[in-house]
Short mmCIF file of C-alpha atoms in Angstrom, two decimals:
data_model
loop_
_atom_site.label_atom_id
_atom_site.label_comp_id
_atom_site.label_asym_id
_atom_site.label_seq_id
_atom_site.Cartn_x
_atom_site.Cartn_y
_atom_site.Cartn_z
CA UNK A 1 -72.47 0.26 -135.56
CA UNK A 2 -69.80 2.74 -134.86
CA UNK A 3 -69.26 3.64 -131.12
CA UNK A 4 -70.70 6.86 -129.52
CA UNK A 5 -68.32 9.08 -128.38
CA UNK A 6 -69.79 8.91 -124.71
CA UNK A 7 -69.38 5.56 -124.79
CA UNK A 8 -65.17 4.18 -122.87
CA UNK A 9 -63.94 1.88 -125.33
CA UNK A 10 -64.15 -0.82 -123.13
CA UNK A 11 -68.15 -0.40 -123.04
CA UNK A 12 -68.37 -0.39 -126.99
CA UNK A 13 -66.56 -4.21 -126.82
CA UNK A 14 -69.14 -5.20 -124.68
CA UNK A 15 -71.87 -3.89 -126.50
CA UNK A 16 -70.11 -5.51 -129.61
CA UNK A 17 -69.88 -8.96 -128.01
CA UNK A 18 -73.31 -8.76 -126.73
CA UNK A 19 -74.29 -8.02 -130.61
CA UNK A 20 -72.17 -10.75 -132.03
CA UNK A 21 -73.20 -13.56 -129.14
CA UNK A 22 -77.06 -13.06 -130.18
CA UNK A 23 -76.26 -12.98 -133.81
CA UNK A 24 -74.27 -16.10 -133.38
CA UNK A 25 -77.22 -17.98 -131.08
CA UNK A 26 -74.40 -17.80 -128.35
CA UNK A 27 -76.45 -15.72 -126.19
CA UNK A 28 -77.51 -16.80 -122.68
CA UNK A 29 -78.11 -13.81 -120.47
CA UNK A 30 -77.05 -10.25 -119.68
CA UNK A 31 -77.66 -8.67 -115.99
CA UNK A 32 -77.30 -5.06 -115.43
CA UNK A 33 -76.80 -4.18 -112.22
CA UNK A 34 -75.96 -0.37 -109.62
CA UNK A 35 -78.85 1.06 -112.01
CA UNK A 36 -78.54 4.88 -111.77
CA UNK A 37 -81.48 6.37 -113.89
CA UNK A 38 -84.81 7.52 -112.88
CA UNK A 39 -86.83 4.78 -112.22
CA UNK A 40 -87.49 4.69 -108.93
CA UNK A 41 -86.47 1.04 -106.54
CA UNK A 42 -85.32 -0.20 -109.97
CA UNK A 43 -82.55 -2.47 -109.06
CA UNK A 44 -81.55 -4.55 -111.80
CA UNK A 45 -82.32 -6.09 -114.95
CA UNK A 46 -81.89 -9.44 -116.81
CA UNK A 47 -81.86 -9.53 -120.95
CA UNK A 48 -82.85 -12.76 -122.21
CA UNK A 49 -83.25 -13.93 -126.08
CA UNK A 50 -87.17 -15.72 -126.08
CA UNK A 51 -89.35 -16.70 -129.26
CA UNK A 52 -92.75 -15.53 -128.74
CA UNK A 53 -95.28 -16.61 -131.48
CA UNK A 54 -92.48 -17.96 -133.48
CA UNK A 55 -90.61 -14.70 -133.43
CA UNK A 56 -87.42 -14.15 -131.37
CA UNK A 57 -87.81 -11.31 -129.04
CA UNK A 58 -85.50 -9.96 -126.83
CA UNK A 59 -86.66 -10.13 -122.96
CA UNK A 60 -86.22 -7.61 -120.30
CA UNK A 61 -87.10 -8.16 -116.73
CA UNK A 62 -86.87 -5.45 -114.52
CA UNK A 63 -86.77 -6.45 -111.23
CA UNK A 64 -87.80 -3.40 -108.33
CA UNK A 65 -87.79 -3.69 -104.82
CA UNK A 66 -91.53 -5.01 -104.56
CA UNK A 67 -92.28 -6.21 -107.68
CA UNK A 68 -90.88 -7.85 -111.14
CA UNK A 69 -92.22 -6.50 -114.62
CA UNK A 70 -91.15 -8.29 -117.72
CA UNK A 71 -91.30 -6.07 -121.52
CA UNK A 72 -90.46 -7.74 -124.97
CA UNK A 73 -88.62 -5.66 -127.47
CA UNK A 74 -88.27 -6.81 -131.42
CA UNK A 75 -84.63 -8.67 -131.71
CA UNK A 76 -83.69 -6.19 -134.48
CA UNK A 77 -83.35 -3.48 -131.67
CA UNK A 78 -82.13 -6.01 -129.19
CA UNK A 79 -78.63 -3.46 -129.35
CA UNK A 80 -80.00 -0.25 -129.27
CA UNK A 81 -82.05 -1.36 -126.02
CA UNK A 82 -79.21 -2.95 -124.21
CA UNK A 83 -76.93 0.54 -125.22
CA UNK A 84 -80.08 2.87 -123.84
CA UNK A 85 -80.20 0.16 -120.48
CA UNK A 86 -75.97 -0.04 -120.10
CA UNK A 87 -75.85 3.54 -119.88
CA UNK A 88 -78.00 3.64 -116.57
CA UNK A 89 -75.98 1.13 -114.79
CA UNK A 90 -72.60 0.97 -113.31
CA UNK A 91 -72.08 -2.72 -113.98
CA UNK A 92 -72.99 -5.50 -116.29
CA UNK A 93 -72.67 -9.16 -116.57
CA UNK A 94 -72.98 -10.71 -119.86
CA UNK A 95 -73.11 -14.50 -120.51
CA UNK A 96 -72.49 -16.09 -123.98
CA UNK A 97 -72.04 -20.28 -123.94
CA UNK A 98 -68.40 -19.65 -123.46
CA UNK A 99 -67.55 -16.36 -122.02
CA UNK A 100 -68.55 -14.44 -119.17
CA UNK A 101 -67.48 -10.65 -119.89
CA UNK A 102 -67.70 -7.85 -116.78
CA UNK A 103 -68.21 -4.38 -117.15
CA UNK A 104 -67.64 -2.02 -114.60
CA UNK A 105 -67.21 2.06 -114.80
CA UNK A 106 -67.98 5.01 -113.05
CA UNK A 107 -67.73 8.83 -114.78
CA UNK A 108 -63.78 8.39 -115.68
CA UNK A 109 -63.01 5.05 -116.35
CA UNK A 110 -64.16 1.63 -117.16
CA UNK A 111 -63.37 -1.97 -116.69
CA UNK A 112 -63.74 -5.10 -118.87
CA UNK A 113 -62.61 -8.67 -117.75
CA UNK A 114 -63.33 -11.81 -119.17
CA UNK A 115 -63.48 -15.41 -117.99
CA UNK A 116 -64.89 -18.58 -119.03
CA UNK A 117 -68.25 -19.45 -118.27
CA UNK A 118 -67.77 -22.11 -115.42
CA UNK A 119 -71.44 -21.50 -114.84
CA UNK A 120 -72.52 -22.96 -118.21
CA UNK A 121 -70.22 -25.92 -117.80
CA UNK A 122 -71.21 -27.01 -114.93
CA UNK A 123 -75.07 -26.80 -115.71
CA UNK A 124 -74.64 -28.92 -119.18
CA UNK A 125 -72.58 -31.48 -117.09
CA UNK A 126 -75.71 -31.71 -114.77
CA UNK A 127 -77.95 -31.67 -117.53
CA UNK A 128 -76.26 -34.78 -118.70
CA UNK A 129 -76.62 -36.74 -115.75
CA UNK A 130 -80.20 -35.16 -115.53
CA UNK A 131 -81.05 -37.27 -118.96
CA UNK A 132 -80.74 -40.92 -117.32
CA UNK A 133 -83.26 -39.35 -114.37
CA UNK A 134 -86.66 -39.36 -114.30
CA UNK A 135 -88.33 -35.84 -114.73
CA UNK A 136 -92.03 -35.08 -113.75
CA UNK A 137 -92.18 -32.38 -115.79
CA UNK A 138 -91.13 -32.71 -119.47
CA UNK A 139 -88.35 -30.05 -120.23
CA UNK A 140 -89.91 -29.09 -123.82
CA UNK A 141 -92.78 -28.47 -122.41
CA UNK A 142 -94.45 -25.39 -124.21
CA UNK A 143 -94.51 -22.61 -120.74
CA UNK A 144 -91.59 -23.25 -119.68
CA UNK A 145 -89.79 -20.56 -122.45
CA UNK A 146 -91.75 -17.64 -121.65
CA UNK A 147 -91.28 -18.30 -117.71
CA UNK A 148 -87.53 -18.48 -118.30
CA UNK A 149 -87.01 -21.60 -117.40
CA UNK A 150 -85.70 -22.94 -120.93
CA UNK A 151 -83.97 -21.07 -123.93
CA UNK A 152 -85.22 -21.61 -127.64
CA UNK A 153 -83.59 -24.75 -128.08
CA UNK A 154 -85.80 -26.09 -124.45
CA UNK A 155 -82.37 -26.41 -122.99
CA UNK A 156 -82.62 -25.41 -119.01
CA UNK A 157 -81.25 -22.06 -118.97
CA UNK A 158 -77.97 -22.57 -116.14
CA UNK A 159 -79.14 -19.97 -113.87
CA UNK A 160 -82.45 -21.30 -114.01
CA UNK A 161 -81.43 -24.74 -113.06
CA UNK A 162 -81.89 -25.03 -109.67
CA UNK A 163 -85.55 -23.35 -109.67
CA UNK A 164 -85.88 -26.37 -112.29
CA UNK A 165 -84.94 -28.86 -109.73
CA UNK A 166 -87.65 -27.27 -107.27
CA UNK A 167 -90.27 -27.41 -109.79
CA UNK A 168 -90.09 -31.21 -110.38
CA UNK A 169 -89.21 -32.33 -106.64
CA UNK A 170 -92.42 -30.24 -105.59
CA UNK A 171 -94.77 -31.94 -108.95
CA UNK A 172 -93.25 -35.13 -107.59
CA UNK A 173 -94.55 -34.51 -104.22
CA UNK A 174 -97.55 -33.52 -105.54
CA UNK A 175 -98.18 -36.71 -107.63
CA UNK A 176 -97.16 -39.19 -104.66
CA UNK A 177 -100.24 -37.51 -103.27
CA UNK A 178 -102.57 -37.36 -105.72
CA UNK A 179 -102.05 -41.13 -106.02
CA UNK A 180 -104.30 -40.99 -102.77
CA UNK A 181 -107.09 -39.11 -104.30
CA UNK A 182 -107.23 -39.72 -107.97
CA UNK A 183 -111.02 -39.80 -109.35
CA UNK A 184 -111.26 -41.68 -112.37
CA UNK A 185 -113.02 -39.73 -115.60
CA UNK A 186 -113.61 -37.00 -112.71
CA UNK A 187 -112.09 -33.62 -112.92
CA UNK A 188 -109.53 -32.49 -110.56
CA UNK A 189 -110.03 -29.12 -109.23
CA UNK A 190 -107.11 -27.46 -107.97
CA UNK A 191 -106.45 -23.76 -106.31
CA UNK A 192 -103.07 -22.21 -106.03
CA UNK A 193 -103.59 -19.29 -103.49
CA UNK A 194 -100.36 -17.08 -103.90
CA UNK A 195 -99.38 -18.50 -106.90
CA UNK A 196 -96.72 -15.56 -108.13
CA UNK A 197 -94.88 -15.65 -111.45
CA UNK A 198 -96.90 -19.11 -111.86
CA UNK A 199 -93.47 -21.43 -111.87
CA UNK A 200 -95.77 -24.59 -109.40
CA UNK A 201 -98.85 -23.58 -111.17
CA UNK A 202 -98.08 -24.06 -114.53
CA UNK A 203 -95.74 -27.21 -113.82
CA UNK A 204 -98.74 -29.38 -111.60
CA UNK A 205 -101.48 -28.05 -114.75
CA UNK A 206 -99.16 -29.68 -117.14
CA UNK A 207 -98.51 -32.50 -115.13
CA UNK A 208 -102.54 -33.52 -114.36
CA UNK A 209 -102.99 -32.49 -118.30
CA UNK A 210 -100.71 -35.11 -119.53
CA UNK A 211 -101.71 -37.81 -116.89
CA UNK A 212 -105.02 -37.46 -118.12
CA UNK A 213 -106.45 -35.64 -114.91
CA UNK A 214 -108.86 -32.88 -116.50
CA UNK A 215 -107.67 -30.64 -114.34
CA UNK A 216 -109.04 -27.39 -113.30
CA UNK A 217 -106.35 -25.22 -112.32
CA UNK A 218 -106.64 -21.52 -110.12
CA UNK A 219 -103.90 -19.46 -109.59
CA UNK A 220 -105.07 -16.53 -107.17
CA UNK A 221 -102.58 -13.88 -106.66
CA UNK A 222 -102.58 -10.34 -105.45
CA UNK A 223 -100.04 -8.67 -107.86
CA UNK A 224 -102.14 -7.59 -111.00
CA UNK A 225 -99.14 -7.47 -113.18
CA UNK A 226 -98.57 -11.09 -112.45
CA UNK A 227 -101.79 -12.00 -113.19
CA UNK A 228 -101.80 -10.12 -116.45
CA UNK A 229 -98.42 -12.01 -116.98
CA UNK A 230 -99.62 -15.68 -116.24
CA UNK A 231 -102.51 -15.43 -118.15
CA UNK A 232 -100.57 -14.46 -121.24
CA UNK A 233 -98.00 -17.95 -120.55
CA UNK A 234 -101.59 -20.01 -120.14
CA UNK A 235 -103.03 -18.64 -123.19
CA UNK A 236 -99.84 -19.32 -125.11
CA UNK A 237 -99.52 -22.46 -123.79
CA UNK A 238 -102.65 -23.56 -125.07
CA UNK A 239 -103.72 -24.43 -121.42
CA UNK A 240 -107.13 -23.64 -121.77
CA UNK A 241 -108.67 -24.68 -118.20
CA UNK A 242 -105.80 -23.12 -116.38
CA UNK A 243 -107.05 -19.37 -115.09
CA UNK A 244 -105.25 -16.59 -113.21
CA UNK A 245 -107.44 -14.37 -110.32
CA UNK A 246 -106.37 -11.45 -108.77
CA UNK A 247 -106.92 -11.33 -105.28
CA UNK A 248 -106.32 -13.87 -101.84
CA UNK A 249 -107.31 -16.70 -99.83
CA UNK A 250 -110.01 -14.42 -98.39
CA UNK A 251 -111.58 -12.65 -101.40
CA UNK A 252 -111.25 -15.79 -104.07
CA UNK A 253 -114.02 -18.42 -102.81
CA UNK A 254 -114.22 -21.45 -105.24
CA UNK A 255 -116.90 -23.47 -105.64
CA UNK A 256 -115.46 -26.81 -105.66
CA UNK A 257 -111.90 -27.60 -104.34
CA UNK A 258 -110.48 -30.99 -104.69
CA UNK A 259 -106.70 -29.79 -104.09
CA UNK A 260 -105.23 -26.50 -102.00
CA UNK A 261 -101.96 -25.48 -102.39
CA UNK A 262 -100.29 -22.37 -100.76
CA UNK A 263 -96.74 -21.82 -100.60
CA UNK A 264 -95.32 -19.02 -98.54
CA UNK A 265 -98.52 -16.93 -97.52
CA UNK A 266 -97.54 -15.04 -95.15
CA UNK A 267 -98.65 -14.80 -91.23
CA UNK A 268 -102.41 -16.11 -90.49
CA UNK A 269 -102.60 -16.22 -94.82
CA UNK A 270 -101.58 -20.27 -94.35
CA UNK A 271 -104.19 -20.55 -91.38
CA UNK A 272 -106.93 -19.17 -94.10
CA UNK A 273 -105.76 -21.05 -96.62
CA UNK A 274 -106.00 -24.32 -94.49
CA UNK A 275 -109.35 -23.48 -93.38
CA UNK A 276 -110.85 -22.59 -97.07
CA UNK A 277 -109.40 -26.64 -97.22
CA UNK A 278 -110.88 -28.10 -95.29
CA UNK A 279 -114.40 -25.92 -95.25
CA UNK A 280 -114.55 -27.02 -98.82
CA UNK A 281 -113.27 -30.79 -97.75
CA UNK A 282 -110.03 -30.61 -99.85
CA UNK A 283 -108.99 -34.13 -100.77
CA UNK A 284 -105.73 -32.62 -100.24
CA UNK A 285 -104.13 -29.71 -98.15
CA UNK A 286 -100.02 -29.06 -99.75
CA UNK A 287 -98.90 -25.24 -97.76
CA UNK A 288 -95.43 -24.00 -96.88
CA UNK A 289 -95.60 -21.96 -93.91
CA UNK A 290 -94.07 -18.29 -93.89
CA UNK A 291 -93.57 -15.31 -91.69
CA UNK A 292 -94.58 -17.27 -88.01
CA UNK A 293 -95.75 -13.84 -86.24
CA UNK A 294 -98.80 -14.61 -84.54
CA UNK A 295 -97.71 -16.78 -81.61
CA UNK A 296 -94.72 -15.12 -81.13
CA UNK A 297 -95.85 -12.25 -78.62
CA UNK A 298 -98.37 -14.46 -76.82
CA UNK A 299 -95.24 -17.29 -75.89
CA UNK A 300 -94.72 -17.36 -72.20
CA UNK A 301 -91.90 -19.45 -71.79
CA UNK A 302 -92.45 -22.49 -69.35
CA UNK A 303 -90.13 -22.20 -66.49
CA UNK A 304 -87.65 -24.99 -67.44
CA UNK A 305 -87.56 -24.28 -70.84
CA UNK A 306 -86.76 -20.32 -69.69
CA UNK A 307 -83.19 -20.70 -70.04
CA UNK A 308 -83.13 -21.89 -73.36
CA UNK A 309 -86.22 -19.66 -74.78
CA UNK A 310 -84.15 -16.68 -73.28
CA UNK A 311 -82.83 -16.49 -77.23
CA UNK A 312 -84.37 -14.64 -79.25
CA UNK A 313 -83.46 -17.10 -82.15
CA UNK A 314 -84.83 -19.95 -80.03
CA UNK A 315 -87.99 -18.41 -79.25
CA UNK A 316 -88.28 -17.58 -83.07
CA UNK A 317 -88.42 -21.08 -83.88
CA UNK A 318 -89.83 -22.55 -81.00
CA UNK A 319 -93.16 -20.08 -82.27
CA UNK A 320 -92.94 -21.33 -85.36
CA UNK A 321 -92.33 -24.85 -84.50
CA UNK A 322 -95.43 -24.48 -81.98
CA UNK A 323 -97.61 -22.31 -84.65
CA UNK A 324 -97.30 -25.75 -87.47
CA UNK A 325 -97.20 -27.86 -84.97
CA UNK A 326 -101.07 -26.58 -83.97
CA UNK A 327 -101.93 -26.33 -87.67
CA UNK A 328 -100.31 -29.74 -88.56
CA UNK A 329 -102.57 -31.24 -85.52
CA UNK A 330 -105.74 -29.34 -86.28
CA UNK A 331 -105.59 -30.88 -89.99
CA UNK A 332 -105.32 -34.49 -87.89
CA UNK A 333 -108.04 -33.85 -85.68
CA UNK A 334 -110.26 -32.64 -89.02
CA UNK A 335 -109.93 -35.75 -91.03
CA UNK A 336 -106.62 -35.47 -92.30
CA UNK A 337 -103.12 -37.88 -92.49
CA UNK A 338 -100.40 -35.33 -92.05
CA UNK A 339 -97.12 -34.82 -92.58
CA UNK A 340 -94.52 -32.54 -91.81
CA UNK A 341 -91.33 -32.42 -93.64
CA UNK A 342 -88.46 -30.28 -95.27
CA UNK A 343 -88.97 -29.73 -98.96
CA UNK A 344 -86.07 -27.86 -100.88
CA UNK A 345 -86.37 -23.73 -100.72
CA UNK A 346 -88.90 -22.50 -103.18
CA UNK A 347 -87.71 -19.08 -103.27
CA UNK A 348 -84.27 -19.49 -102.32
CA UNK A 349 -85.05 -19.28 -98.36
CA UNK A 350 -84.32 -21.12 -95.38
CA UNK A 351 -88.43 -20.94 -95.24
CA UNK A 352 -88.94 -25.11 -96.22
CA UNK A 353 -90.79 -26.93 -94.04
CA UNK A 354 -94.43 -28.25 -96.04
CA UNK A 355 -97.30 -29.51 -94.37
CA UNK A 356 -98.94 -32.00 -96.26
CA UNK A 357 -102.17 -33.15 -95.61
CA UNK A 358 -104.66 -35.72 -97.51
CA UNK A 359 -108.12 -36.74 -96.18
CA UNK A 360 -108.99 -39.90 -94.90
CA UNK A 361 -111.92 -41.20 -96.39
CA UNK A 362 -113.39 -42.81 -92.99
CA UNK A 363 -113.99 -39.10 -91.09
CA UNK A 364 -117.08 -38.05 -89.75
CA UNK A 365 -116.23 -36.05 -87.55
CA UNK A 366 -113.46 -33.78 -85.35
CA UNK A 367 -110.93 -36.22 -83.12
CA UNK A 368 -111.42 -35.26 -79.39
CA UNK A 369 -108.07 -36.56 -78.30
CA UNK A 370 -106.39 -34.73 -81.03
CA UNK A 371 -108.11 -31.15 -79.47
CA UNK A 372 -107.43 -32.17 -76.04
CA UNK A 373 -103.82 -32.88 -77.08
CA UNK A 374 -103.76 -28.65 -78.61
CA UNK A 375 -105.52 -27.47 -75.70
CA UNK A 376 -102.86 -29.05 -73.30
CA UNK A 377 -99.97 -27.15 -75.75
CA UNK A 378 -101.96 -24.23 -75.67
CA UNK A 379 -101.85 -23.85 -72.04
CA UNK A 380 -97.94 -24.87 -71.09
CA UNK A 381 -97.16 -22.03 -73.65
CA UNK A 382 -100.19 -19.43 -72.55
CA UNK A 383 -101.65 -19.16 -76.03
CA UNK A 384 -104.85 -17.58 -76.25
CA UNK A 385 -105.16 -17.56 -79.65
CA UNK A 386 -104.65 -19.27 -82.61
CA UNK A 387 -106.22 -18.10 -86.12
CA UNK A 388 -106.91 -21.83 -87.67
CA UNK A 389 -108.60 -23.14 -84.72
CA UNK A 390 -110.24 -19.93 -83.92
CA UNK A 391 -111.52 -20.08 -87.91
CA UNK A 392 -112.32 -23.82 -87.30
CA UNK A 393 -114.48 -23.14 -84.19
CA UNK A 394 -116.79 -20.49 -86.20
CA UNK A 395 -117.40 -23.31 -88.85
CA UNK A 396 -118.14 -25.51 -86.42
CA UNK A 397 -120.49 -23.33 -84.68
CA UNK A 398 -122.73 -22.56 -87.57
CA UNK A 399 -122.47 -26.45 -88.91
CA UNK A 400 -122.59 -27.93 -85.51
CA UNK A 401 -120.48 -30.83 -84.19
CA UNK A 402 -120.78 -33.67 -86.39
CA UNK A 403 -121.53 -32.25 -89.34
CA UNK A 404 -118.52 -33.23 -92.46
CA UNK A 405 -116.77 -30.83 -93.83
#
């Protein structure tokens, strides 16, 4: 295609390599970045080549300031799209299996540079030592493609590669665990609350499915759009007992809940997502705590710890250290063996510390040592309240003391 004559001649070689590295297969990626059009909190894209009902497609996720929406465009206008989406955006990134090639311009000029892919290198050296390790998750497995994970040849795309690390290191927590609690010829029902873009969900469904779990699999989330999205990847997936609802831990109210995961809700979102556990007598209780703000105001700093809790970053963590700490010894006192560990950064946040939780099959009812044991941390700090045990004391009132979960 002959160049435009808006288009700086260093654009129309980028365009030109981008056309040549998807007809060669050579593609990876393209990022367009400084996006200057009309879409409003648009900040930048990623192009990706993905085979969708055994057609190739190119992929376009547009990522905004509160939200990520993915479209699919037929690979015969895969150029005509990326032309219309480079001339909105300042910069651009494009990755081939050799080359990385830069654009940047502004109204009077325009610069090209390219460099080898170190990026890609690197990754396929990994990959290679990733062959003699073992994997929980297979890497040809079928949603992995449409989540972005793998290209069309299920080769771990390199950016991808450390969100595939985090998917197996959290199935492999998962299946220590579920060691604990497996039910033979029972089914396993599970409930992701804030279950996002599905990465977790989709990994511990195929996981259970290929370990012969019958699983029953809920993802609840509050973004419609990733709903819609996950959904699609389940029913191409052919995961047919895997299901998507929109909403949260306090509008979704299963019936039967064998396993409860929630990673990063936010606030008093992990105390309700504990408490839907263990109301429902979860055989197991996996969370990653997020966004401590509840204890925070109420700390009153005993007097020898004043100097140090002075801080503000030391009173940060001493809440949230104090607010899991609680949650972590509520889950003891309801039945539960708990642990309290650092697991790698889901979304690519200091935010890692998981509580994990399974029940112990000799509980009848709360441990009074355990509460006296809060109570006593509840008064040196001069918390009044706390939303778990406040949650757990309702239950308890209408059940009465005694009563199992």
């Amino acid at each position: 295609m002959s160049a435009s004559a808006s288009l700086f001649p260093q654009e129309q070689q980028f365009l030109d390599a981008f056309q040549q590295a998807v007809d060669s297969q050579q593609f990876e990626r393209m990022i367009l970045s400084q996006y200057k059009g009309e879409l409003e909190q648009l900040e930048k894209m990623t192009l990706r080549v993905i085979t969708l009902q055994n057609e190739k497609m190119l992929s376009v996720l547009y990522r905004y300031k509160t939200q990520d929406v993915t479209k699919n465009y037929p690979l015969a206008a895969a150029y005509e799209q990326a032309r219309t989406l480079l001339a909105e955006c300042k910069q651009a990134n494009l990755f081939t299996v050799q080359e990385e090639l830069q654009l940047k311009k502004n109204k009077k000029k325009a610069m090209l540079t390219v460099s080898k892919n170190a990026s890609v290198v690197k990754a396929n050296t990994e990959q290679g030592h990733d062959r003699t390790k073992q994997r929980y998750v297979d890497q040809d497995s079928l949603f992995l493609q449409p989540l972005g994970i793998t290209d069309a040849k299920s080769q771990i795309i390199p950016s991808m590669a450390r969100k595939w690390k985090q998917i197996n290191k959290f199935v492999e927590i998962c299946a220590g665990a579920l060691e604990q609690i497996r039910k033979a010829d029972q089914p396993l029902h599970v409930v992701d609350f804030g279950s996002g873009k599905g990465y977790l969900t989709f990994a511990l469904y195929d996981y259970l499915a290929k370990h012969q779990q019958a699983p029953f699999v809920t993802g609840v989330e509050l973004n419609p759009k990733m709903v819609e999205f996950c959904q699609g990847v389940a029913a191409q997936s052919n995961f047919s007992q895997l299901d998507f609802f929109q909403g949260d831990v306090r509008t979704y109210a299963p019936e039967q809940l064998d396993v409860m995961i929630a990673l990063h809700a936010c606030d008093v979102a992990t105390d309700f997502a504990i408490h839907t556990g263990i109301r429902l007598n979860a055989q197991m209780i996996m969370c990653a705590p997020c966004c401590h703000k509840e204890l925070r105001p109420q700390l009153q700093s005993p007097k020898v710890l004043s100097p140090m809790l002075q801080f503000g970053i030391h009173a940060g963590q001493q809440a949230e250290m104090l607010t899991d700490t609680i949650r972590a010894l509520l889950l003891k006192a309801y039945g539960y063996e708990t642990k309290v560990f650092e697991f790698v950064a889901l979304e690519h946040t200091s935010k890692n510390k998981m509580i994990l939780a399974v029940k112990r099959k000799d509980y009848t009812q709360p441990d009074s040592a355990v509460l006296t044991q809060i109570q006593a941390l509840k008064e040196m700090y001069g918390i009044q309240k706390h939303s778990l045990e406040l949650l757990l004391n309702d239950q308890w009132d209408q059940q009465g003391i005694g009563s199992k979960c």
